[in-house]
Coordinates of C-alpha atoms and ligand atoms in Angstrom, one line a residue:
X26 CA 47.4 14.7 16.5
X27 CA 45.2 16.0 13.5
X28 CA 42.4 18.2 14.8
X29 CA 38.9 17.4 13.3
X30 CA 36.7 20.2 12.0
X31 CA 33.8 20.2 13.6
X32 CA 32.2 23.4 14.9
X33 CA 31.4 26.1 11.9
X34 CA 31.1 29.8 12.9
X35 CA 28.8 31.8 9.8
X36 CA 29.4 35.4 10.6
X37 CA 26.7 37.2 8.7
X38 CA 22.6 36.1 8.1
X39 CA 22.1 37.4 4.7
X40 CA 21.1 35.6 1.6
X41 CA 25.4 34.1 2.0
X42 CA 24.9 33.0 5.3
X43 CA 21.8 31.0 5.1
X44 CA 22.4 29.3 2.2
X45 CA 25.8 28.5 3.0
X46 CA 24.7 27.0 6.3
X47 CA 21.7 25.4 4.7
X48 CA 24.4 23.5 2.2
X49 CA 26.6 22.7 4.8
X50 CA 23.8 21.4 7.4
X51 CA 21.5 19.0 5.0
X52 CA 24.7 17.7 3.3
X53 CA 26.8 17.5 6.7
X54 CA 23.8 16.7 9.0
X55 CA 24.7 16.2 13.1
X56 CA 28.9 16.0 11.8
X57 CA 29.1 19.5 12.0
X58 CA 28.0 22.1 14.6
X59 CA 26.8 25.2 12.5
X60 CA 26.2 28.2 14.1
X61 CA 24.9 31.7 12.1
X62 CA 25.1 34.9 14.0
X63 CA 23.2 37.9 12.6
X64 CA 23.4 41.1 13.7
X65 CA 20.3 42.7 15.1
X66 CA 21.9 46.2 14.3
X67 CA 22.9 45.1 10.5
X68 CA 20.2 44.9 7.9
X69 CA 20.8 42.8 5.2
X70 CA 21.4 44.3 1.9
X71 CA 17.4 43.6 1.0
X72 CA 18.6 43.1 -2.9
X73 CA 19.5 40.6 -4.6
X74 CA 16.1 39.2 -7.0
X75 CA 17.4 37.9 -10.0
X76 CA 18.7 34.4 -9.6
X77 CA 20.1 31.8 -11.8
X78 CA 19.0 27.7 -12.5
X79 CA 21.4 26.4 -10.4
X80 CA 18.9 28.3 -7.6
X81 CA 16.3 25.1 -8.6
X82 CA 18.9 22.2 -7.1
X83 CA 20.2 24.4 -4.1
X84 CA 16.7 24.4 -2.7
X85 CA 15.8 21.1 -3.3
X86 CA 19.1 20.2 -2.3
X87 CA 18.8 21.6 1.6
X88 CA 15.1 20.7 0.9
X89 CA 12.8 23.6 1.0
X90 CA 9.7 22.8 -1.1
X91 CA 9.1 24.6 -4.4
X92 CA 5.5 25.3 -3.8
X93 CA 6.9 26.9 -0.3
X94 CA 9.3 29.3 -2.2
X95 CA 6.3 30.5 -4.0
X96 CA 3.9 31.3 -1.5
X97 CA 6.6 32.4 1.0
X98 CA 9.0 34.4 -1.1
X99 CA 6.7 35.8 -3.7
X100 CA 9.1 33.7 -6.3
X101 CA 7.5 34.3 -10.0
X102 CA 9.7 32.3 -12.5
X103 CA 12.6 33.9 -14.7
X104 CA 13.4 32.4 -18.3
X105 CA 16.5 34.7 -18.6
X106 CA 17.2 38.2 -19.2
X107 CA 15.6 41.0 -22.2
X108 CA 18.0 43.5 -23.3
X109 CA 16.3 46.4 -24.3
X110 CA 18.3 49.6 -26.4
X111 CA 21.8 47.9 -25.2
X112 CA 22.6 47.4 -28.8
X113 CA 22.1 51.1 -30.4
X114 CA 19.4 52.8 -28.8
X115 CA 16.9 52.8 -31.0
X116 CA 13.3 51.3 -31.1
X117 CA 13.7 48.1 -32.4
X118 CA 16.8 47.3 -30.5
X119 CA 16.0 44.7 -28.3
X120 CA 17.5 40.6 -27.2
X121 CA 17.0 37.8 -25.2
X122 CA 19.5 36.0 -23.1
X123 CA 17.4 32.7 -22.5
X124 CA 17.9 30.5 -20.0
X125 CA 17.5 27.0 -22.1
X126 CA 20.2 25.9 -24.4
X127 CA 20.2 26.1 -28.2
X128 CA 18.0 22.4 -29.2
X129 CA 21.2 20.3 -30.8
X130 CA 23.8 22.1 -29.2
X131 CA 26.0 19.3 -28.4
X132 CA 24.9 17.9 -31.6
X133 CA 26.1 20.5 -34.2
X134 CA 27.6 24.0 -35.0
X135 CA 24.3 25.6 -34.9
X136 CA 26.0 29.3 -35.3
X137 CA 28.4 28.9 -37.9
X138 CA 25.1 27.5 -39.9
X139 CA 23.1 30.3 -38.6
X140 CA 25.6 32.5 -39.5
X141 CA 26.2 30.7 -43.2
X142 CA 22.6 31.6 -43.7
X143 CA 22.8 35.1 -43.3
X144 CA 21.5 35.8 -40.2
X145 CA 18.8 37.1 -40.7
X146 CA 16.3 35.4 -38.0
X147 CA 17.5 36.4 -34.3
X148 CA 20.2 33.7 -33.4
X149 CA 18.0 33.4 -30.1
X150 CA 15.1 32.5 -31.8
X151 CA 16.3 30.3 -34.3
X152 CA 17.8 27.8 -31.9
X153 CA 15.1 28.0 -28.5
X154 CA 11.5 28.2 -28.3
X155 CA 12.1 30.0 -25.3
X156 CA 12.3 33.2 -26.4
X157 CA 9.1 33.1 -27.5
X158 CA 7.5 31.5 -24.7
X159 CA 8.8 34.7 -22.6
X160 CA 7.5 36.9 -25.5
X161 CA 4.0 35.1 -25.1
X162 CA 3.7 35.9 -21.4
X163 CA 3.7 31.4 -21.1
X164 CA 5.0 29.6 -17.8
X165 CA 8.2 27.8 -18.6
X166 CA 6.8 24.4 -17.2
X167 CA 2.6 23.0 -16.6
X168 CA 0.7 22.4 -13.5
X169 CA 1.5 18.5 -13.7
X170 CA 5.1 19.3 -14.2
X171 CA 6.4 18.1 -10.6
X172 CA 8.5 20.4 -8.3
X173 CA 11.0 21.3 -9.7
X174 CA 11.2 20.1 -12.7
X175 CA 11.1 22.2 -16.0
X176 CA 9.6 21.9 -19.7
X177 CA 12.2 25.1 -20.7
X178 CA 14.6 25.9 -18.4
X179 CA 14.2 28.3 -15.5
X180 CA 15.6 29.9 -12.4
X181 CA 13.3 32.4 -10.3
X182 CA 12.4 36.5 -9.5
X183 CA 11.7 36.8 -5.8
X184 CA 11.8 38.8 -2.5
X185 CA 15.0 38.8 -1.2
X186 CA 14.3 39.8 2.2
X187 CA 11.6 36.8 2.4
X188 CA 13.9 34.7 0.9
X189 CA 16.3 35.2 4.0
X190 CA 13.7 34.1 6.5
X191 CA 12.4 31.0 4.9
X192 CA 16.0 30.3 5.1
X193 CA 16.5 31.5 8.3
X194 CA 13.3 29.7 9.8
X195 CA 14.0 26.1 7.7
X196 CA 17.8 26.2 8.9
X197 CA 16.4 26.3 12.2
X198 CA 13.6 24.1 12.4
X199 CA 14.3 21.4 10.0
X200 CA 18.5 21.4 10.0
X201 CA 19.5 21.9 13.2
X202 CA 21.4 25.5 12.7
X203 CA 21.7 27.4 15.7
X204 CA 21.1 31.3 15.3
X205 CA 22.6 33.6 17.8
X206 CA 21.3 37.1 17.1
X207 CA 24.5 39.4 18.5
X208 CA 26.6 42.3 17.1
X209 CA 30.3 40.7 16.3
X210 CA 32.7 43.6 17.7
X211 CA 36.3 41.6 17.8
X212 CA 38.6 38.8 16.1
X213 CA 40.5 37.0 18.5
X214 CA 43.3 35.3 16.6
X215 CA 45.8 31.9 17.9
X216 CA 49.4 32.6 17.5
X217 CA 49.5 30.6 14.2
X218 CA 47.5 32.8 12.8
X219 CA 44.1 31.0 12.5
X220 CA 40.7 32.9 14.2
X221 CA 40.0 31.7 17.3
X222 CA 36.9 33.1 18.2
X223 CA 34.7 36.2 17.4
X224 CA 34.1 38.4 20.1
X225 CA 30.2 39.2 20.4
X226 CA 28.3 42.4 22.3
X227 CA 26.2 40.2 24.5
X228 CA 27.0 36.9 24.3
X229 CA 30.9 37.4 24.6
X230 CA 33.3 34.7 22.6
X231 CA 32.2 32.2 20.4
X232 CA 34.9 29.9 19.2
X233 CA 34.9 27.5 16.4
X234 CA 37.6 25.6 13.7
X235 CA 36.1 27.4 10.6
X236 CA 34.4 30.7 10.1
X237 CA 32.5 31.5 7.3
X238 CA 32.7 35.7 6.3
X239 CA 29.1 35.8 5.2
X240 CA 29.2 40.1 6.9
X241 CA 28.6 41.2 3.2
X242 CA 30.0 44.2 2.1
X243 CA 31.8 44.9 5.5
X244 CA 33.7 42.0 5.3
X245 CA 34.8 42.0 8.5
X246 CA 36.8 38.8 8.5
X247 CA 38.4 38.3 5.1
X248 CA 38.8 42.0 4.3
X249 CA 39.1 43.7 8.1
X250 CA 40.3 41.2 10.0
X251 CA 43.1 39.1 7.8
X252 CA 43.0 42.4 5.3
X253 CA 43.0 40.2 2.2
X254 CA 43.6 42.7 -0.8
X255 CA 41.0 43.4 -2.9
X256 CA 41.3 43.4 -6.9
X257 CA 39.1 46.5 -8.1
X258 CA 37.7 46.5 -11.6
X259 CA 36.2 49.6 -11.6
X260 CA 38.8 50.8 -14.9
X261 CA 36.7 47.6 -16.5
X262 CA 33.1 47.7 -15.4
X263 CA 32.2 51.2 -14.2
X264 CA 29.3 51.1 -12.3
X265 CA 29.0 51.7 -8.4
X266 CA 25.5 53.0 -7.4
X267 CA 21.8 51.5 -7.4
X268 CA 18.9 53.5 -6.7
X269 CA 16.3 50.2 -5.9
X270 CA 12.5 51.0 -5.7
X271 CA 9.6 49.0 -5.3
X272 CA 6.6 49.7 -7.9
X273 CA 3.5 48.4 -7.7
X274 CA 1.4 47.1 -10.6
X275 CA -1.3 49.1 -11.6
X276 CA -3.6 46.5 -12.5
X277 CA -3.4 43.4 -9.6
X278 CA -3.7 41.2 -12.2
X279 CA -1.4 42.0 -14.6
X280 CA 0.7 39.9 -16.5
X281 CA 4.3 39.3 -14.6
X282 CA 7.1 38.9 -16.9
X283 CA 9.1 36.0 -17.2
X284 CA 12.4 37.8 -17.9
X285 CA 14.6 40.5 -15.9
X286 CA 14.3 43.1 -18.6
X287 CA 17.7 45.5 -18.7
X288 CA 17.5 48.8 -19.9
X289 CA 20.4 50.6 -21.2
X290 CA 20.6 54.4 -19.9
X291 CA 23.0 57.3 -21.0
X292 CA 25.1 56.2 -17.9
X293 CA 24.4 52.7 -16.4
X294 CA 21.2 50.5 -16.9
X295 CA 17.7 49.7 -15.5
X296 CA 16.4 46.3 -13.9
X297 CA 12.9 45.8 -14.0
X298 CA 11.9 42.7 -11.9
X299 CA 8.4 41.2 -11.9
X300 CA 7.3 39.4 -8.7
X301 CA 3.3 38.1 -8.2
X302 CA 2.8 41.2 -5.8
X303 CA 4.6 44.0 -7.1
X304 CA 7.7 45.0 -9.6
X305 CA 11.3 45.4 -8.3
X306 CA 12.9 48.2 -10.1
X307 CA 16.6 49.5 -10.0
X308 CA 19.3 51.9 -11.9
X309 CA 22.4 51.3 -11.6
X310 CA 24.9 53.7 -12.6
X311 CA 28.6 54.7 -13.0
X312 CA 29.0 58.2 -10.1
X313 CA 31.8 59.0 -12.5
X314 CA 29.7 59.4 -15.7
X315 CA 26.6 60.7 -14.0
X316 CA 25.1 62.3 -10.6
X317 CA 22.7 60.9 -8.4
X318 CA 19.8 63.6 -9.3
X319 CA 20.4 62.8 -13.1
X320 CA 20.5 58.9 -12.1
X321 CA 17.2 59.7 -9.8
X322 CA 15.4 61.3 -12.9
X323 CA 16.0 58.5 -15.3
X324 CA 14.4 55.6 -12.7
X325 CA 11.8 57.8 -12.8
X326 CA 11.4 58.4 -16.4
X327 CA 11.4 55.0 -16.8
X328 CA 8.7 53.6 -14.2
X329 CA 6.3 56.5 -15.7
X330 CA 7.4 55.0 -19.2
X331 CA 6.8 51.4 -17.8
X332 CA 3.5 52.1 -16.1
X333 CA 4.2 52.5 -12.9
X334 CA 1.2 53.3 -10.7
X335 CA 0.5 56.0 -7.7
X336 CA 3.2 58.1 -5.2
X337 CA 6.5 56.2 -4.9
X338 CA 8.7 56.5 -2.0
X339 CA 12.2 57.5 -2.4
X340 CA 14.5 55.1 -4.6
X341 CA 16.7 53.6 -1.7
X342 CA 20.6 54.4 -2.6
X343 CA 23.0 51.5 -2.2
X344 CA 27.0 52.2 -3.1
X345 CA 29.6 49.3 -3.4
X346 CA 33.4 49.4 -4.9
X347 CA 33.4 47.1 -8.0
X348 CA 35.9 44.2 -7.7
X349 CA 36.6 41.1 -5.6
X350 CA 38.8 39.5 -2.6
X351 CA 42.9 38.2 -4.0
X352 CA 42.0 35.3 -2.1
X353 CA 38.2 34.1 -1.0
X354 CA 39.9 31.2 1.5
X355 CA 42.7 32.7 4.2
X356 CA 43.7 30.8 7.0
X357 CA 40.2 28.8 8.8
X358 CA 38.2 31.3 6.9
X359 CA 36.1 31.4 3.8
X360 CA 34.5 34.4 1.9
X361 CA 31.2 34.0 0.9
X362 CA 28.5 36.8 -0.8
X363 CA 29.1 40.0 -1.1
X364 CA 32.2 40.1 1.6
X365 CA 34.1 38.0 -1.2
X366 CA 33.6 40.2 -3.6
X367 CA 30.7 42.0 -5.7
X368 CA 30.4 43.6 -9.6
X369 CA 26.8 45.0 -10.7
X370 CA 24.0 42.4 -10.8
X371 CA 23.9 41.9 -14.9
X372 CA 22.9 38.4 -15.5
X373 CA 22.5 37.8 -11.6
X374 CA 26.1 36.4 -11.2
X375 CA 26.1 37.2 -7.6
X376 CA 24.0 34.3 -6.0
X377 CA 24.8 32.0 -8.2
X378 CA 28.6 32.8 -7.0
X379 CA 26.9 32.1 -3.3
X380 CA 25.5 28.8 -4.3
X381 CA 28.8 27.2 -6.1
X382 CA 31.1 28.6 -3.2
X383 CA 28.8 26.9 -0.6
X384 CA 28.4 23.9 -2.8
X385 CA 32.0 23.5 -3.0
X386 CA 32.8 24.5 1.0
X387 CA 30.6 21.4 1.6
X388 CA 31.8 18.7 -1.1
X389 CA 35.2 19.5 -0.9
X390 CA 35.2 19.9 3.0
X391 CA 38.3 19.5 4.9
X392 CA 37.8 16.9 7.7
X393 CA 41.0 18.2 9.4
X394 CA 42.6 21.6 9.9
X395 CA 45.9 20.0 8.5
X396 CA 44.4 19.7 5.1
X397 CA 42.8 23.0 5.4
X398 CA 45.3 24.8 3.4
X399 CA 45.2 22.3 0.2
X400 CA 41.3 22.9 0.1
X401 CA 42.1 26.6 0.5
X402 CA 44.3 26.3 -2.9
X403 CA 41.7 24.7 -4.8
X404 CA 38.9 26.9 -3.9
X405 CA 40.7 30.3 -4.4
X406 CA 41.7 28.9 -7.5
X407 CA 39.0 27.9 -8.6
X408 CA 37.3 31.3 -7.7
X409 CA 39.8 33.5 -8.8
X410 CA 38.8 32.0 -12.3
X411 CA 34.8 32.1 -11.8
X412 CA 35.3 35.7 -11.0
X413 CA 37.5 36.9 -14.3
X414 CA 34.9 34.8 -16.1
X415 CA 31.9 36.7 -15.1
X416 CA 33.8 40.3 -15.2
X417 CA 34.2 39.3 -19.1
X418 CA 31.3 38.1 -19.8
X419 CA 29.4 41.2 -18.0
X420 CA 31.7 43.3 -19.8
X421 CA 30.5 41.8 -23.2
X422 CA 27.2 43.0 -22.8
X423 CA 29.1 46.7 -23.0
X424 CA 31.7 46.5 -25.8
X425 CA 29.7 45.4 -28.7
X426 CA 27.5 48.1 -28.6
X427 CA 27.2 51.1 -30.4
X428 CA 25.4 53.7 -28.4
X429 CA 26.9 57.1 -28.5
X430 CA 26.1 60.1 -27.0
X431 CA 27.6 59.4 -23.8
X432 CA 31.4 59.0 -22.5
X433 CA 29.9 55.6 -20.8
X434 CA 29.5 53.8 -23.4
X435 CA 32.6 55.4 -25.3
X436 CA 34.3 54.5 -22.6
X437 CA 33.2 50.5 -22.5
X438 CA 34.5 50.6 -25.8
X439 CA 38.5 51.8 -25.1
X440 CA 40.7 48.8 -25.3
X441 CA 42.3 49.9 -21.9
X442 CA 38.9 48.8 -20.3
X443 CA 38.5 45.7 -22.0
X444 CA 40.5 42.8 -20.0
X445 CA 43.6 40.8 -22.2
X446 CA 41.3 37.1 -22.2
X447 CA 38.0 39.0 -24.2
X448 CA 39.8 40.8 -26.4
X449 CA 41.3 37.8 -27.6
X450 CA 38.5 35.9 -27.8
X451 CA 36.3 38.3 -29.5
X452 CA 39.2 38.1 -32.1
X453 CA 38.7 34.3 -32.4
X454 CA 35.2 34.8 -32.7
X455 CA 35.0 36.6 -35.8
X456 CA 35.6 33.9 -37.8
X457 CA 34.3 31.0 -35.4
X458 CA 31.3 30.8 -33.3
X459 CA 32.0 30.6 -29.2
X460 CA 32.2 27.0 -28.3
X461 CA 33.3 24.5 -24.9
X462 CA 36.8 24.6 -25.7
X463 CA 37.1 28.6 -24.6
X464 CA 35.5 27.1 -21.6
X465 CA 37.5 24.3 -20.7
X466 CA 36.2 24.0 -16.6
X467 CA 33.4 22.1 -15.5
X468 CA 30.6 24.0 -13.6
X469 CA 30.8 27.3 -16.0
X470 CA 28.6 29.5 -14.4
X471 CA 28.2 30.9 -18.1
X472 CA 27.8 28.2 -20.8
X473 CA 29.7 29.0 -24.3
X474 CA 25.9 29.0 -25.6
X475 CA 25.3 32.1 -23.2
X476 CA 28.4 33.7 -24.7
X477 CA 26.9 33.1 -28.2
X478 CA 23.3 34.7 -26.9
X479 CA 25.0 37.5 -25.8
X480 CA 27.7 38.2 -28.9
X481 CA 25.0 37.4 -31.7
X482 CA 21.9 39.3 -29.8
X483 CA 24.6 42.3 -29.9
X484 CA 24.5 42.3 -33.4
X485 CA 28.3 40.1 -33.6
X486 CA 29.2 38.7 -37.1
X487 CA 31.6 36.6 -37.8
X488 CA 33.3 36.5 -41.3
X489 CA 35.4 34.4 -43.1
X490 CA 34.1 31.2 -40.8
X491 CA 36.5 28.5 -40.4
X492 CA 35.8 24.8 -39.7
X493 CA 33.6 21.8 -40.8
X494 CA 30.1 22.3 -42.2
X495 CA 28.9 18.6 -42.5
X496 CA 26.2 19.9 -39.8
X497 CA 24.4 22.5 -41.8
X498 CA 21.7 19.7 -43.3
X499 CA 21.8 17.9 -39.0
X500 CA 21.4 22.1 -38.0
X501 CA 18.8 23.0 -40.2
X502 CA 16.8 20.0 -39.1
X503 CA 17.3 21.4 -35.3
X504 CA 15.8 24.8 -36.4
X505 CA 13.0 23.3 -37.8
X506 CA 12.1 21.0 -34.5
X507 CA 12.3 24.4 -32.9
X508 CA 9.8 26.0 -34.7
X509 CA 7.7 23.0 -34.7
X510 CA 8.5 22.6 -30.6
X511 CA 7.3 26.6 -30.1
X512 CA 4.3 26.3 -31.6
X513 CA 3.8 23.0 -29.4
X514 CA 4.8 25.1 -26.7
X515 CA 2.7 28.1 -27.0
X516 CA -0.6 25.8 -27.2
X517 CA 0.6 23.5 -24.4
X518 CA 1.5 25.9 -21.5
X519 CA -0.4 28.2 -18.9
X520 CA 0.3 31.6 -18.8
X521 CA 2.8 32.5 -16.1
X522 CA 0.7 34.3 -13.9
X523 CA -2.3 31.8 -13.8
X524 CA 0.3 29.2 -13.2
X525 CA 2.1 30.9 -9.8
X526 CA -1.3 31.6 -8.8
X527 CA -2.3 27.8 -9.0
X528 CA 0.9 27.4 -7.4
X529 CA 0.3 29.6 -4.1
X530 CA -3.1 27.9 -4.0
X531 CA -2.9 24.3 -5.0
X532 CA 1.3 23.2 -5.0
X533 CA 3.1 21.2 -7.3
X534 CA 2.8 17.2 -7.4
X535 CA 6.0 16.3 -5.4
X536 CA 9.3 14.9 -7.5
Ligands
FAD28 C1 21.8 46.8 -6.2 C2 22.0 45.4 -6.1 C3 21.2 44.5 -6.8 C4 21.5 43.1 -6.7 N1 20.8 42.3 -7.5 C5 21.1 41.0 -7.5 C6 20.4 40.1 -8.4 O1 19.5 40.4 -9.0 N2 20.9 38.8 -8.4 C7 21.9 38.3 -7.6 O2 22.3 37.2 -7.7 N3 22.5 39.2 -6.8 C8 22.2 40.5 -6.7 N4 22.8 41.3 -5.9 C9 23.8 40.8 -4.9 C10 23.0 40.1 -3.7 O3 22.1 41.1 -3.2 C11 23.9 39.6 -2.7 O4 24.9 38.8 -3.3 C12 23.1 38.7 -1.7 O5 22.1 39.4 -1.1 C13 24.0 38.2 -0.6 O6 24.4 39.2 0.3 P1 25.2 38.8 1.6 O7 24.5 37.8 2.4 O8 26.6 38.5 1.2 O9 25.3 40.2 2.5 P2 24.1 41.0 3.3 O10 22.7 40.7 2.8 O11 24.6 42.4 3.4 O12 24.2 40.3 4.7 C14 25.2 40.6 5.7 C15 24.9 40.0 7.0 O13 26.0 40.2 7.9 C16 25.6 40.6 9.1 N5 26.6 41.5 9.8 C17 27.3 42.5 9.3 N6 28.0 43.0 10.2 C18 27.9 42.3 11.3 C19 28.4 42.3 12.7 N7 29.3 43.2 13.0 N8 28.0 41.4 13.5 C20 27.1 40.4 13.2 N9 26.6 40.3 12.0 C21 27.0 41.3 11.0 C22 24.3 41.4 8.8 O14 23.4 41.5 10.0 C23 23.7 40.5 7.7 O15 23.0 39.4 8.3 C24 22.5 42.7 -5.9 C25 23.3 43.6 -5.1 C26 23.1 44.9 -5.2 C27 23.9 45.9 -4.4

């Protein structure tokens, strides 16, 4: 007899497990039983700011208004990410990683062109308004644009510990979730294997057919329970501590930035975050190439540097292992947020990770345990790939550069450290621009035109280019309707903080 999957078990309440049962519940609806249980002992990690576009669909998809992120969640918009002194250190050295696509993208090789020409403009500017919008302090979208929807592309800055309760609270109320708030102290396991039930500190068992390892960095299920090994990368991307601090702005009505703007330091880098009510600001560091009074000094250097107003408390220390789960699927359980796996929050890779597992939990879900295992396949798989996509593109932002001075970034640089699948491309690469085909799966977290921000806002050339050039007059054309489109832009939208504030007062006009 097959056995139907009915009755979900979410260990864990964070940022992984709402938004995995919130997927699960509005795509699902009264099918499945889903129930999340928090700890009341457990704080959640109280990180996690920076997200990514897909973040825009995931709430619409489990159908939390936009206007309601704002006013609940202190969202402000992100357009992408600034890279300040990654490239050499000096003054001038400074990128944008922005969120929209090059305009013609599909259309024509708009880097070989660029790079045919000499290169002189910075590739992200050429090819995107966006850049420039960000630089102008503009809102990516206008006060008629309805929720949701975007004139340049965007994803969002916003209090993670907020965010967890408007999840919390619209999982409850409007999708039928059931919370237990319990400590989980045991696995009990069938004699196939499978879990069985998770043994709570009040409530005793609670039994189900799948459980979801949303515990975060305990990973109590997938890494305690089933010991899944874990694949370290810490001989690739070094860091291992945050110091996070909250800074408020000196003037109330300051402008808020429209990117997460990344620092580079002697021995790690600095996040700076800007949210309606305040800024969220973090270093994080390799503990082998620096010590945590050092690491202290430079957060502090930089928020005097930045303008950071009055007595701050003490930067709160947070210290995770670099590197992810061998399998994210094992048995009737799934991995999801930080118990699967986490690697520094560059480019926000970590929620976004949350939002495709739990997007693909639900739209590939297995309607009987007897099928569990092919679903199980697939996912890892598909994982296993997502994960040694971001860990090269992360480590991207590091080899390129040219800092010295410190063993860090000497370090980045030793072939040892740089994984087989980059090294080869960047060899491709200098004589062709990044393109789809090194990106052959659907649903790349990073598109090939991220790649190409990242490699040519690095200071990457390419010589000797190979391949057609029929599209240098089509090209050309495509930087000149960007140039035209920016100065459009600039005139046409509100400046980002006048525009959340209309938000948080007036809404958006619905989809
Ligand atoms: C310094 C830092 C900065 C980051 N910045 C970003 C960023 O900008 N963008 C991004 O995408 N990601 C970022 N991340 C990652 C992001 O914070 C996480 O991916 C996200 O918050 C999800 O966390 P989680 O839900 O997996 O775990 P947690 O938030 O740790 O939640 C774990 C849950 O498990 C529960 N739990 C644990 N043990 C038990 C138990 N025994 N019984 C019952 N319940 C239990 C807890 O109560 C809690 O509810 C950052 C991470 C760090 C460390």
């Amino acid at each position: 007899m097959s056995s139907i999957v009915r009755d979900i078990v979410i260990a864990g309440g964070g940022t992984a497990g709402w938004l995995t049962a919130g997927v699960l519940a509005a795509d699902h609806g009264e099918r499945l039983r889903i129930r999340v249980i928090e700890s009341p002992d457990v704080a959640t990690i109280g990180v996690g700011e920076g997200t990514w576009p897909t973040m825009r669909d995931t709430l619409r998809r489990i159908g939390i208004a936009e206007s309601t992120l704002f006013r609940e969640c202190d969202a402000a918009f992100k357009q992408g990410s600034r890279f300040d002194g990654w490239r050499d250190g000096s003054a001038q050295d400074r990128y944008f990683h922005p969120f929209s696509l090059p305009h013609g993208y599909l259309d024509a090789d708009l880097a070989a062109v660029w790079l045919d020409g000499g290169a002189e403009r910075p590739f992200a500017e050429t090819v995107t308004p966006q850049v420039a919008v960000c630089r102008h302090g503009k809102a990516p979208k206008q006060a008629a644009t309805p929720e949701y929807a975007a004139v340049v592309n965007y994803a969002y800055h916003l209090d993670a510990v907020k965010l967890g309760t408007l999840l919390r609270e619209h999982c409850i109320q409007s999708l039928g979730v059931e919370h237990i708030a319990d400590h989980i102290e045991g696995v009990e396991s069938r004699d196939d294997g499978d879990i069985a039930a998770l043994r709570l500190r009040e409530r005793g068992r609670v039994t189900g057919d799948l459980f979801v390892d949303c515990t975060g960095l305990r990973s109590l299920l997938l890494g305690q329970h089933f010991e899944v090994p874990f694949i370290g990368q810490r001989d690739v991307l070094f860091n291992d501590r945050a110091l996070a601090l909250q800074v408020p702005y000196a003037d109330a009505s300051a402008e808020i930035a429209s990117q997460t703007i990344s620092t580079a330091q002697d021995s790690g880098w600095i996040w700076d975050i800007g949210l309606p009510t305040r800024r969220g600001i973090g270093h994080v560091y390799s503990s082998a190439h620096t010590s945590d009074a050092e690491a202290e000094a430079a957060l502090a250097r930089y928020v005097a540097a930045s303008g950071g107003a009055g007595e701050l408390p003490a930067a709160r220390q947070i210290r995770f292992e670099p590197g992810y789960r061998a399998r994210f699927w094992e048995r009737n359980c799934v991995g999801i947020g930080l118990a699967a796996g986490f690697i520094e929050p560059l480019e926000a890779s970590a929620i976004v990770l949350i939002e495709l597992s739990a997007a693909l939990l639900s739209e590939d879900f297995p309607a009987f345990r007897q099928d569990m295992h092919i679903v199980a396949r697939r996912f890892n798989d598909t994982f296993a790939y997502r994960w040694r996509r971001v860990i090269d593109f992360l480590k991207l932002h590091y080899v390129l550069s040219q800092r010295t001075g410190s063993a860090y970034w000497r370090d980045h640089r030793a072939d040892a450290s740089v994984p087989t699948e980059l090294r080869e491309l960047l060899r491709l690469w200098r004589y062709r621009a990044p393109s789809q085909r090194d990106f052959p799966r659907g649903e790349e977290i990073f598109p090939s035109a991220s790649w190409q921000y990242i490699l040519y806002g690095m200071g990457f050339r390419a010589e000797n280019l190979v391949g057609r050039r029929e599209s240098s007059g089509k090209s050309l054309g495509f930087f000149a309707e960007t140039e035209r489109a920016t100065r459009r832009l600039l005139d046409a939208l509100p400046g980002n903080r006048a525009l959340i504030d209309h938000i948080r007062a007036r809404g958006l006009p619905p989809i």
